[in-house]
Short mmCIF file of C-alpha atoms and ligand atoms in Angstrom, two decimals:
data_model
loop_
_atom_site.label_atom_id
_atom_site.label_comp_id
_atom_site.label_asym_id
_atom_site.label_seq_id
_atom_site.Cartn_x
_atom_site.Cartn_y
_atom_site.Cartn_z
CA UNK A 19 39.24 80.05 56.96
CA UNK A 20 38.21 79.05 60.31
CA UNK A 21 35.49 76.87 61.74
CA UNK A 22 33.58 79.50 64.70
CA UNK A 23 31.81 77.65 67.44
CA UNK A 24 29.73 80.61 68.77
CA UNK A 25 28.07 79.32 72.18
CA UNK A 26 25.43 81.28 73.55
CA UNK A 27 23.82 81.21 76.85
CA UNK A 28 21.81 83.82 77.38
CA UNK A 29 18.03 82.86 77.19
CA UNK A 30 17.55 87.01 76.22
CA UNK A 31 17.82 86.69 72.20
CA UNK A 32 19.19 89.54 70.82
CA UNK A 33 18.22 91.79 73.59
CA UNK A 34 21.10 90.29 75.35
CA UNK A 35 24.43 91.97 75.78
CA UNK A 36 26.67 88.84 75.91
CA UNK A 37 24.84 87.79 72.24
CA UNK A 38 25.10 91.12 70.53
CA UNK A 39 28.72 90.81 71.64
CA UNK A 40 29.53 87.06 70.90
CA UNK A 41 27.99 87.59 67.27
CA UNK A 42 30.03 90.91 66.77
CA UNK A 43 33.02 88.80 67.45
CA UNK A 44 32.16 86.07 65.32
CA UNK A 45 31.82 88.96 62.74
CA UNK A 46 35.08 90.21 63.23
CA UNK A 47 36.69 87.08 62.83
CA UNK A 48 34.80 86.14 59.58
CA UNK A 49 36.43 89.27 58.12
CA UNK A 50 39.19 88.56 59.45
CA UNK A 51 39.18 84.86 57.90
CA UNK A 52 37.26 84.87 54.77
CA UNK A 53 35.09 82.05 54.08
CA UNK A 54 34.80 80.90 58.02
CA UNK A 55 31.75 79.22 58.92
CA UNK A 56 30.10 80.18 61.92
CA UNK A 57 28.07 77.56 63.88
CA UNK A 58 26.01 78.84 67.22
CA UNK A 59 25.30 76.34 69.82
CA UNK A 60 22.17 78.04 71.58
CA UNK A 61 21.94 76.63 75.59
CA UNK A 62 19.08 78.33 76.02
CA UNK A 63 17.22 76.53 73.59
CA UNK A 64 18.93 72.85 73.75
CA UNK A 65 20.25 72.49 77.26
CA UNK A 66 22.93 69.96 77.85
CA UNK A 67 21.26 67.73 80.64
CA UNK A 68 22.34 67.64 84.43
CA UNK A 69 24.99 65.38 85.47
CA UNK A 70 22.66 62.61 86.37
CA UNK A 71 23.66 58.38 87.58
CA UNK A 72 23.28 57.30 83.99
CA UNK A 73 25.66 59.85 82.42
CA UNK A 74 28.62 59.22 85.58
CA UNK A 75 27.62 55.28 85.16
CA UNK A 76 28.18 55.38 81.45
CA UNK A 77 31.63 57.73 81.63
CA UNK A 78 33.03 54.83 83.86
CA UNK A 79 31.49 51.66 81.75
CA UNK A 80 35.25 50.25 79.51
CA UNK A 81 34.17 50.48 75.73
CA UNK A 82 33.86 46.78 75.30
CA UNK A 83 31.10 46.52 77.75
CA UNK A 84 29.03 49.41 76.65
CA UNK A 85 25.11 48.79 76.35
CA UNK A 86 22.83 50.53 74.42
CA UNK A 87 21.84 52.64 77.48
CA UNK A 88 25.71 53.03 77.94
CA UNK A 89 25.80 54.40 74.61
CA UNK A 90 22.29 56.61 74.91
CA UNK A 91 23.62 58.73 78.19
CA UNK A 92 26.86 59.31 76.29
CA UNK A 93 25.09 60.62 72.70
CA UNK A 94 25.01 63.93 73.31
CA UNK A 95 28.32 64.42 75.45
CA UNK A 96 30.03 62.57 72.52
CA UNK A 97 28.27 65.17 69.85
CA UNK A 98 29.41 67.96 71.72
CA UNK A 99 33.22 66.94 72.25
CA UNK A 100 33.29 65.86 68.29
CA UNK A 101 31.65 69.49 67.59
CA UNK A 102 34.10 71.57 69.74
CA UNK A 103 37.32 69.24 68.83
CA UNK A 104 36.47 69.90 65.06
CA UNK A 105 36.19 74.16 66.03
CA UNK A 106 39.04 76.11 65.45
CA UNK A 107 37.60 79.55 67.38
CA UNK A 108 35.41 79.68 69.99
CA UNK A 109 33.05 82.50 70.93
CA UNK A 110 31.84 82.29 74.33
CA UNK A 111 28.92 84.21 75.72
CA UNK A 112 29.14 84.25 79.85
CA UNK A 113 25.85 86.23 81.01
CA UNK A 114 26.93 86.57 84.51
CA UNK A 115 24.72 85.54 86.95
CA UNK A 116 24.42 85.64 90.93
CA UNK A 117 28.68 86.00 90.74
CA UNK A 118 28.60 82.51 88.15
CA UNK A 119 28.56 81.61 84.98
CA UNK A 120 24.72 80.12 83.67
CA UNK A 121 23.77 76.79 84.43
CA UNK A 122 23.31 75.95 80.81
CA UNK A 123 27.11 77.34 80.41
CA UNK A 124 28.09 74.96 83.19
CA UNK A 125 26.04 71.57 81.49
CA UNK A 126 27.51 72.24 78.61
CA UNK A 127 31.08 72.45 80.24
CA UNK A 128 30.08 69.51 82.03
CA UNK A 129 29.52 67.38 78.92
CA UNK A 130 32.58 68.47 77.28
CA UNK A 131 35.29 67.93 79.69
CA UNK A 132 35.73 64.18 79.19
CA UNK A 133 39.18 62.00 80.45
CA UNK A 134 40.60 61.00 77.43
CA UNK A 135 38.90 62.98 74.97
CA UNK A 136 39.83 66.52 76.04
CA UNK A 137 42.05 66.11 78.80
CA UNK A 138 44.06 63.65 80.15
CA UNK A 139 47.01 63.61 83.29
CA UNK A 140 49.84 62.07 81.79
CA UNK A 141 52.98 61.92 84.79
CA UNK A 142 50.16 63.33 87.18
CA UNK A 143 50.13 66.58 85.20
CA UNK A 144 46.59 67.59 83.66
CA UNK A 145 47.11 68.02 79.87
CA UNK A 146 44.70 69.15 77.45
CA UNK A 147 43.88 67.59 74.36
CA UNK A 148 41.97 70.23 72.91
CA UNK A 149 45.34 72.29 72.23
CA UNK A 150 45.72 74.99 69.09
CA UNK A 151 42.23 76.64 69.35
CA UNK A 152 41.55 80.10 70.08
CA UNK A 153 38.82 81.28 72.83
CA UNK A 154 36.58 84.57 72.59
CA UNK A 155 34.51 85.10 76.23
CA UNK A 156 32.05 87.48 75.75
CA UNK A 157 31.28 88.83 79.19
CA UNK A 158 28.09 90.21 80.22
CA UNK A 159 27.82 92.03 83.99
CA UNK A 160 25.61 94.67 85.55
CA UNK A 161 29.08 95.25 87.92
CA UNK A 162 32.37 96.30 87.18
CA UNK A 163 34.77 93.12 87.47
CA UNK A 164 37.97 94.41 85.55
CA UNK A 165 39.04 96.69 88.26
CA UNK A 166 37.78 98.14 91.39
CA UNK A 167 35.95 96.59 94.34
CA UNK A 168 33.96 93.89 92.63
CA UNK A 169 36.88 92.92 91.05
CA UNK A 170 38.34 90.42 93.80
CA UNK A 171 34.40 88.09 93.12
CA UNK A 172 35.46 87.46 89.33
CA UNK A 173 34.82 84.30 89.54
CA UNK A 174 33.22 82.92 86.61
CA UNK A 175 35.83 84.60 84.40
CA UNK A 176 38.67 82.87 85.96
CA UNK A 177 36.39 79.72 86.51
CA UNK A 178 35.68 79.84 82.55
CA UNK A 179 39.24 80.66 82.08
CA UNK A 180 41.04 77.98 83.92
CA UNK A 181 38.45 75.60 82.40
CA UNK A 182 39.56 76.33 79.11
CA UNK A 183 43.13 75.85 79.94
CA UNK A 184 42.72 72.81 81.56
CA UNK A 185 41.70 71.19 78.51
CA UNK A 186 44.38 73.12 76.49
CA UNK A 187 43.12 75.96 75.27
CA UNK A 188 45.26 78.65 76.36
CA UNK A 189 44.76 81.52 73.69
CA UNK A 190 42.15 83.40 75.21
CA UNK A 191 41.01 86.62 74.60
CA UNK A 192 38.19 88.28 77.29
CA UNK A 193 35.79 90.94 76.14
CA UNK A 194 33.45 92.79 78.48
CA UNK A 195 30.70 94.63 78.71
CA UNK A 196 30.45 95.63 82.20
CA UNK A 197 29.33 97.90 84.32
CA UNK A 198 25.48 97.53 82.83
CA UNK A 199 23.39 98.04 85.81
CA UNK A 200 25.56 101.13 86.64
CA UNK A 201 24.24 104.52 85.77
CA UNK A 202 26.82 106.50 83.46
CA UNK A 203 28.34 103.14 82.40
CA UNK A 204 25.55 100.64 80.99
CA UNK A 205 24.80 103.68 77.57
CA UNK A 206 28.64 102.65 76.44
CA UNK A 207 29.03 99.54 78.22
CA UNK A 208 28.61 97.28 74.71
CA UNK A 209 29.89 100.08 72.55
CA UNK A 210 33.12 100.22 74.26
CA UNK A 211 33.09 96.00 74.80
CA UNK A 212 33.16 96.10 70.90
CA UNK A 213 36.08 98.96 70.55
CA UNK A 214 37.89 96.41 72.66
CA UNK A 215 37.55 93.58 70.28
CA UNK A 216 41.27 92.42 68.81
CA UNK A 217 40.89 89.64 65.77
CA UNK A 218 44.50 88.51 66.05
C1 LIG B 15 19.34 86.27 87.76
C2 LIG B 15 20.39 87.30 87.45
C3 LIG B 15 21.52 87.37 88.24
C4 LIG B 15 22.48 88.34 87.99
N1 LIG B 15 23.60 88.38 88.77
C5 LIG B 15 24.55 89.31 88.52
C6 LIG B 15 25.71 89.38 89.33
O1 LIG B 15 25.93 88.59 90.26
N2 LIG B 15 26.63 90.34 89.06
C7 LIG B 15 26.47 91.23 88.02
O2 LIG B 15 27.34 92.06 87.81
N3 LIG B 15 25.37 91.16 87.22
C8 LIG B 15 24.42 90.24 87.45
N4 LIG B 15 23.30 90.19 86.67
C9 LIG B 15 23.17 91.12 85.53
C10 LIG B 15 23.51 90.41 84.20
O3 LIG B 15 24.83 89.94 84.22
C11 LIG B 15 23.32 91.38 83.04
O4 LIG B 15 21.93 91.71 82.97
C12 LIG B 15 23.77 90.84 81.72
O5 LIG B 15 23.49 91.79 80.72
C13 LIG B 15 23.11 89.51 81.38
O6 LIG B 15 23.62 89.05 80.15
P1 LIG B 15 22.77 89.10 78.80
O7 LIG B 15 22.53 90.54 78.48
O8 LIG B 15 23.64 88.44 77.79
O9 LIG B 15 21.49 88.35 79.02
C14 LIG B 15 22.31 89.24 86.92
C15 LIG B 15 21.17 89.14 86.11
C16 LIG B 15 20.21 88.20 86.38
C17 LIG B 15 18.99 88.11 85.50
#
């Protein structure tokens, strides 16, 4: 029994490719773990904010002297670390856009990788304190990124990627549906993204 975090950011619905695939996963591993509880954490619908002056004032305020403003620019960082600490599997949707990952991706990212809470550099080494999870991405891409020419601009996998391990998660499976602006590729693109799936 495992507790899925499926995080979606794709504004598309189900029309989009990295959805269809994040909730297939999700699928897979609910059969794989009976009784797991799946809970989606739409970006497109409740965007983490910005990095804005309250939020980077409030990260650097000491506990003691936090004020209710303190507190306020913190909520929903603090929401979001408790909710992905208490997953055990996350499913990761990564539209790819313009060579990145989505903004909303990136807010949320930004509000969840917090000194202390999910990493930390103990003898000047990073170390990640959201260890023993497992991570789905569920790519999305009009190109080809897993071989060939474009494959040398795949960034915002290994951006996503290294992300993840900084903060300890390390178990990370990448699924893609590529090639979906590409005649000859996009019919099977999602079809063969789901063959591809492995619950282990
Ligand atoms: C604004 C925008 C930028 C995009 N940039 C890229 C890109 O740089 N490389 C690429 O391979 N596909 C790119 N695409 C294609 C999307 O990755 C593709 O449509 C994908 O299916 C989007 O994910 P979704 O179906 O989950 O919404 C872009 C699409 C949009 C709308």
């Amino acid at each position: 029994m495992k507790n899925i975090l499926h995080i979606i950011s794709s504004p598309r619905g189900e029309a989009s490719v990295s959805v269809q695939l994040g909730n297939t996963i999700a699928q897979r591993v609910t059969e794989t773990f009976p009784g797991s509880t799946v809970t989606q954490l739409d970006l497109s619908v409740n965007p983490f904010p910005h990095i804005d002056g309250a939020y980077i004032t409030a990260l650097f305020t000491p506990p003691e002297l936090a004020t209710p403003e303190v507190k306020a620019a913190l909520k929903r960082s603090d929401e979001a670390v408790v909710q992905l600490l208490e997953s055990d599997i996350l499913v990761i949707g990564l539209p790819l856009y313009n060579l990145g990952v989505s903004s909303t991706l990136k807010s949320w990212i930004d509000n969840v990788v917090r000194a202390g809470q999910t990493f930390r550099y103990k003898d000047g080494v990073p170390d990640g304190l959201a260890k023993g999870k497992k991570a789905y991405i569920a790519v999305a891409s009009g190109s080809v990124f897993s071989e060939g020419p474009m494959a040398a601009f795949d960034y915002a996998v290994t951006y996503l990627t290294g992300v993840l391990n900084f903060i300890g998660i390390t178990d990370i499976n990448v699924v893609r549906a590529e090639g979906l602006a590409i005649p000859g590729l996009q019919a099977r693109a999602l079809e063969k993204a789901i063959e591809a799936i492995d619950i282990v």
